[in-house]
Short mmCIF file of C-alpha atoms and ligand atoms in Angstrom, two decimals:
data_model
loop_
_atom_site.label_atom_id
_atom_site.label_comp_id
_atom_site.label_asym_id
_atom_site.label_seq_id
_atom_site.Cartn_x
_atom_site.Cartn_y
_atom_site.Cartn_z
CA MET A 17 6.48 30.57 24.25
CA ARG A 18 4.61 27.38 24.36
CA ARG A 19 6.32 24.40 22.99
CA PRO A 20 4.24 22.79 20.38
CA ILE A 21 3.21 19.04 20.97
CA LEU A 22 2.17 16.75 18.34
CA ALA A 23 0.54 13.59 19.38
CA ALA A 24 -0.60 10.52 17.57
CA ASN A 25 -3.60 8.71 18.78
CA TRP A 26 -3.57 5.13 17.19
CA LYS A 27 -6.87 4.09 18.55
CA MET A 28 -7.45 0.44 18.15
CA HIS A 29 -4.76 -0.06 15.46
CA LYS A 30 -1.44 -1.80 15.03
CA THR A 31 -0.02 -5.03 16.54
CA THR A 32 3.30 -4.91 18.34
CA GLY A 33 5.21 -5.83 15.27
CA GLU A 34 3.49 -3.02 13.29
CA ALA A 35 4.05 -0.54 16.09
CA VAL A 36 7.79 -1.48 16.25
CA ALA A 37 8.19 -1.19 12.42
CA PHE A 38 6.44 2.17 12.57
CA ALA A 39 9.14 3.34 15.02
CA ALA A 40 11.99 2.08 12.96
CA ALA A 41 10.68 4.07 10.21
CA PHE A 42 9.41 7.20 12.02
CA VAL A 43 12.16 8.00 14.64
CA PRO A 44 14.82 8.64 11.88
CA MET A 45 12.57 11.04 9.99
CA VAL A 46 11.95 13.15 13.32
CA VAL A 47 15.52 12.80 14.78
CA ASP A 48 16.31 16.46 14.00
CA ALA A 49 12.81 17.83 14.77
CA ALA A 50 13.73 20.63 17.06
CA GLY A 51 11.49 22.68 19.43
CA VAL A 52 8.52 20.42 19.48
CA ASP A 53 7.09 17.57 21.69
CA ILE A 54 6.29 14.48 19.85
CA ALA A 55 4.30 11.66 21.36
CA ILE A 56 2.57 8.45 20.17
CA ALA A 57 -0.34 6.61 22.05
CA PRO A 58 -0.44 3.11 20.86
CA PRO A 59 -3.01 0.50 22.10
CA PHE A 60 -2.11 -0.68 25.36
CA THR A 61 -0.80 -3.99 24.08
CA ALA A 62 2.01 -2.24 22.28
CA LEU A 63 3.05 0.22 24.92
CA ASP A 64 5.96 -1.90 26.34
CA ARG A 65 7.56 -2.85 22.84
CA LEU A 66 6.97 0.71 21.34
CA GLY A 67 8.37 2.35 24.52
CA ARG A 68 11.54 0.01 24.00
CA ALA A 69 11.76 0.94 20.45
CA LEU A 70 11.42 4.66 21.29
CA ALA A 71 14.00 4.68 24.09
CA GLY A 72 16.47 7.17 23.73
CA SER A 73 14.68 9.08 21.05
CA ASN A 74 12.93 12.46 21.05
CA VAL A 75 9.45 10.56 20.77
CA SER A 76 7.53 10.07 23.92
CA LEU A 77 5.19 7.27 25.05
CA ALA A 78 1.61 8.02 25.60
CA ALA A 79 -1.45 6.07 26.64
CA GLN A 80 -4.94 6.45 25.29
CA ASN A 81 -6.75 6.06 28.78
CA ALA A 82 -6.30 5.02 32.22
CA ASN A 83 -8.32 4.20 35.22
CA PRO A 84 -8.72 6.71 38.05
CA GLU A 85 -7.76 4.24 40.66
CA GLN A 86 -4.25 3.37 41.38
CA LYS A 87 -4.98 -0.48 41.96
CA GLY A 88 -7.76 -2.76 43.07
CA ALA A 89 -10.47 -5.02 41.85
CA PHE A 90 -11.18 -3.26 38.35
CA THR A 91 -11.09 -6.17 35.78
CA GLY A 92 -9.62 -5.19 32.53
CA GLU A 93 -8.31 -1.79 33.74
CA ILE A 94 -5.04 -0.18 33.58
CA ALA A 95 -3.91 2.02 36.47
CA PRO A 96 -1.78 5.38 35.94
CA GLY A 97 1.06 3.80 37.97
CA MET A 98 1.22 0.94 35.60
CA LEU A 99 1.60 3.33 32.62
CA ALA A 100 4.27 5.31 34.44
CA ASP A 101 6.20 1.90 34.96
CA LEU A 102 5.96 1.54 31.17
CA GLY A 103 7.43 5.00 30.66
CA CYS A 104 4.34 6.77 29.54
CA ARG A 105 4.96 10.64 29.70
CA TYR A 106 1.33 11.54 28.65
CA ALA A 107 -2.21 9.79 28.70
CA ILE A 108 -5.27 10.87 26.77
CA VAL A 109 -8.40 11.03 28.72
CA GLY A 110 -11.90 12.28 27.87
CA HIS A 111 -11.56 11.47 24.13
CA SER A 112 -15.02 11.83 22.51
CA GLU A 113 -14.99 8.27 21.57
CA ARG A 114 -14.74 7.23 25.33
CA ARG A 115 -17.44 9.87 26.27
CA SER A 116 -19.79 8.66 23.63
CA PHE A 117 -19.22 4.91 23.39
CA TYR A 118 -18.52 4.35 27.04
CA GLY A 119 -20.50 6.92 28.71
CA GLU A 120 -17.45 8.66 30.28
CA SER A 121 -18.59 11.70 32.24
CA ASN A 122 -16.73 15.09 33.03
CA ALA A 123 -16.51 13.75 36.71
CA LEU A 124 -14.74 10.54 35.69
CA VAL A 125 -12.44 12.59 33.48
CA ALA A 126 -11.43 14.76 36.36
CA ASN A 127 -10.68 11.78 38.39
CA LYS A 128 -8.50 10.25 35.69
CA ALA A 129 -6.67 13.69 35.21
CA ALA A 130 -5.96 13.92 38.93
CA ALA A 131 -4.74 10.36 39.02
CA LEU A 132 -2.54 10.68 36.30
CA PHE A 133 -0.83 13.86 37.66
CA ALA A 134 -0.49 11.92 41.00
CA ALA A 135 1.58 9.15 38.97
CA GLY A 136 3.63 11.66 37.38
CA ILE A 137 1.97 11.51 33.84
CA VAL A 138 0.62 14.60 32.03
CA PRO A 139 -2.99 14.24 31.12
CA ILE A 140 -4.17 15.32 27.60
CA VAL A 141 -7.71 16.12 28.26
CA CYS A 142 -10.14 16.24 25.24
CA VAL A 143 -13.14 18.30 24.80
CA GLY A 144 -15.30 19.14 21.83
CA GLU A 145 -18.76 19.99 20.60
CA SER A 146 -20.98 17.86 18.26
CA LEU A 147 -22.18 19.14 15.08
CA GLU A 148 -25.79 19.42 16.51
CA GLU A 149 -24.42 21.54 19.36
CA ARG A 150 -22.35 23.75 17.00
CA GLU A 151 -25.16 24.33 14.77
CA ALA A 152 -27.34 25.18 17.77
CA GLY A 153 -24.77 27.88 18.75
CA ARG A 154 -23.95 26.15 22.02
CA THR A 155 -20.26 25.29 21.26
CA HIS A 156 -18.77 27.70 24.00
CA GLU A 157 -21.35 26.30 26.68
CA VAL A 158 -20.58 22.78 25.86
CA VAL A 159 -16.76 23.22 25.78
CA GLY A 160 -16.96 25.41 28.77
CA SER A 161 -18.65 22.81 30.96
CA GLN A 162 -16.39 20.02 29.71
CA LEU A 163 -13.44 22.14 30.78
CA ASP A 164 -14.97 23.07 34.03
CA GLY A 165 -15.97 19.39 34.81
CA SER A 166 -12.94 17.67 33.53
CA LEU A 167 -10.30 20.06 35.04
CA ALA A 168 -12.02 20.17 38.48
CA HIS A 169 -9.26 18.53 40.28
CA VAL A 170 -6.19 19.68 38.46
CA PRO A 171 -3.81 21.36 41.18
CA VAL A 172 -3.17 24.89 40.34
CA ALA A 173 0.48 24.20 40.95
CA ARG A 174 0.55 21.62 38.16
CA ALA A 175 -1.71 23.27 35.67
CA ALA A 176 1.01 24.57 33.52
CA GLU A 177 1.95 21.09 32.43
CA LEU A 178 -1.49 20.22 31.48
CA VAL A 179 -2.49 19.70 27.71
CA VAL A 180 -5.92 20.26 26.45
CA ALA A 181 -6.95 18.85 23.14
CA TYR A 182 -9.96 20.70 21.42
CA GLU A 183 -11.40 18.07 19.18
CA PRO A 184 -14.73 19.02 17.50
CA ILE A 185 -16.71 15.81 17.25
CA TRP A 186 -17.86 16.38 13.72
CA ALA A 187 -14.17 16.61 12.40
CA ILE A 188 -12.79 13.42 14.02
CA GLY A 189 -12.16 10.88 11.41
CA THR A 190 -14.70 12.54 9.09
CA GLY A 191 -11.99 14.27 6.76
CA ARG A 192 -13.88 17.32 7.65
CA THR A 193 -11.52 19.80 9.48
CA ALA A 194 -12.49 22.99 11.33
CA THR A 195 -11.13 25.90 9.41
CA PRO A 196 -8.08 27.43 11.17
CA GLU A 197 -10.44 30.51 11.94
CA MET A 198 -13.12 28.37 13.54
CA ALA A 199 -10.54 26.47 15.55
CA GLN A 200 -8.72 29.55 16.74
CA GLU A 201 -11.96 31.11 17.85
CA VAL A 202 -12.63 27.93 20.01
CA HIS A 203 -9.19 27.84 21.09
CA ALA A 204 -9.07 31.56 22.27
CA PHE A 205 -12.33 30.88 24.27
CA VAL A 206 -10.42 27.72 25.92
CA ARG A 207 -7.54 29.81 26.74
CA ARG A 208 -9.78 32.61 28.48
CA ARG A 209 -11.40 29.88 30.52
CA LEU A 210 -8.09 28.27 31.42
CA ARG A 211 -6.82 31.72 32.63
CA GLU A 212 -10.09 32.32 34.71
CA ARG A 213 -9.56 28.86 36.25
CA PHE A 214 -5.73 28.75 36.70
CA GLY A 215 -4.50 32.38 36.44
CA ALA A 216 -1.06 33.01 34.69
CA ALA A 217 -0.71 29.21 34.34
CA GLY A 218 -3.61 29.38 31.89
CA ASP A 219 -1.03 31.07 29.31
CA SER A 220 1.45 28.09 29.51
CA ILE A 221 -1.13 25.24 28.97
CA ARG A 222 -0.96 23.90 25.62
CA ILE A 223 -3.92 23.49 23.64
CA GLN A 224 -3.99 20.95 20.71
CA TYR A 225 -6.43 20.90 17.91
CA GLY A 226 -7.69 17.27 16.74
CA GLY A 227 -9.96 16.50 13.89
CA SER A 228 -8.73 15.30 10.57
CA VAL A 229 -5.29 16.82 10.79
CA LYS A 230 -3.36 16.07 7.72
CA PRO A 231 0.00 17.02 6.14
CA ASP A 232 -1.92 19.55 3.89
CA ASN A 233 -3.78 21.40 6.63
CA VAL A 234 -1.47 21.33 9.56
CA ASP A 235 0.59 24.46 8.45
CA ASP A 236 -2.49 26.65 8.57
CA LEU A 237 -3.83 25.45 11.65
CA MET A 238 -0.28 25.86 13.52
CA ALA A 239 -0.09 29.30 12.28
CA GLU A 240 -3.01 30.31 14.67
CA PRO A 241 -1.91 31.99 17.91
CA ASP A 242 -3.85 29.61 20.35
CA ILE A 243 -3.09 26.42 18.54
CA ASP A 244 -0.20 24.86 20.24
CA GLY A 245 -0.08 21.47 18.59
CA ALA A 246 -2.13 18.69 17.19
CA LEU A 247 -3.78 15.31 18.36
CA VAL A 248 -3.85 13.20 15.27
CA GLY A 249 -5.79 10.00 14.59
CA GLY A 250 -5.79 8.52 10.93
CA ALA A 251 -2.91 10.37 9.58
CA SER A 252 -0.75 9.36 12.47
CA LEU A 253 -0.89 5.74 11.35
CA ASP A 254 1.53 6.44 8.50
CA PRO A 255 5.16 7.49 9.38
CA ALA A 256 5.68 9.88 6.54
CA ALA A 257 2.21 11.50 7.05
CA PHE A 258 2.99 11.86 10.70
CA SER A 259 6.49 13.28 10.22
CA ARG A 260 5.26 15.94 7.89
CA ILE A 261 2.72 16.97 10.51
CA VAL A 262 5.49 16.99 13.21
CA ARG A 263 7.44 19.20 10.82
CA PHE A 264 4.74 21.76 10.12
CA GLU A 265 5.81 25.04 8.60
CA THR A 266 4.44 28.41 9.63
CA LYS A 267 5.33 31.61 7.81
C1 PEP B 325 -8.55 11.71 17.38
O1 PEP B 325 -8.86 10.60 17.16
O2 PEP B 325 -8.24 12.16 18.17
C2 PEP B 325 -8.59 12.44 15.89
C3 PEP B 325 -8.43 13.55 15.83
O3 PEP B 325 -8.68 11.49 14.86
P1 PEP B 325 -8.55 11.99 13.15
O4 PEP B 325 -7.28 12.76 13.19
O5 PEP B 325 -8.51 10.73 12.41
O6 PEP B 325 -9.78 12.98 12.87
#
């Protein structure tokens, strides 16, 4: 059984004070949420204070990005070891906003994922097609090549720890969610690809769905066999909404 993982991606939202206030409200709401992993990826500036506010709780700290180098002359960048130093358990890499706004390639994402593993942090590797690519019938081709390129340096021995997030670009921040059936169809394809690449470990890799996940659609999404969690943007900014997502119900 794969343990569901629900992760908040706050993007460029919340000051340190707002992050700490969120934790004060959210942690008691999920204190008895059993059998799931919960993580919050705040902006870098809030990692330290949020990490202190989450200490001893069942909510892990995550980063939204990392540099693939461990140190050096890279002005403005943050190394995986620095994130580990702050207590990050996960880091998101290859988010579509980074791929499209900052030109991040699969090769760069692969180096980031490898560097994170080396620093003891689990990468959450994002993949997903654009609307144009979906409408052209290219979803599997695009997602397949993102997976091949972005996971190129994941050691087979560590593969079972990996988290993959399938996030169709047309569903991110748009309020337009993939139906559970559409999402499951791509998740099943991702699972097949992971099995081809990593063998039996492919069955242990958790695949999150991301794209306008909300309290009112999470239950149906989580009922699908290959959807093992959610990566949540907008709805994760509100403690009550994110706690309801964490407490998804499947029949
Ligand atoms: C995301 O940023 O990863 C995301 C899925 O955002 P939203 O939930 O707002 O669509």
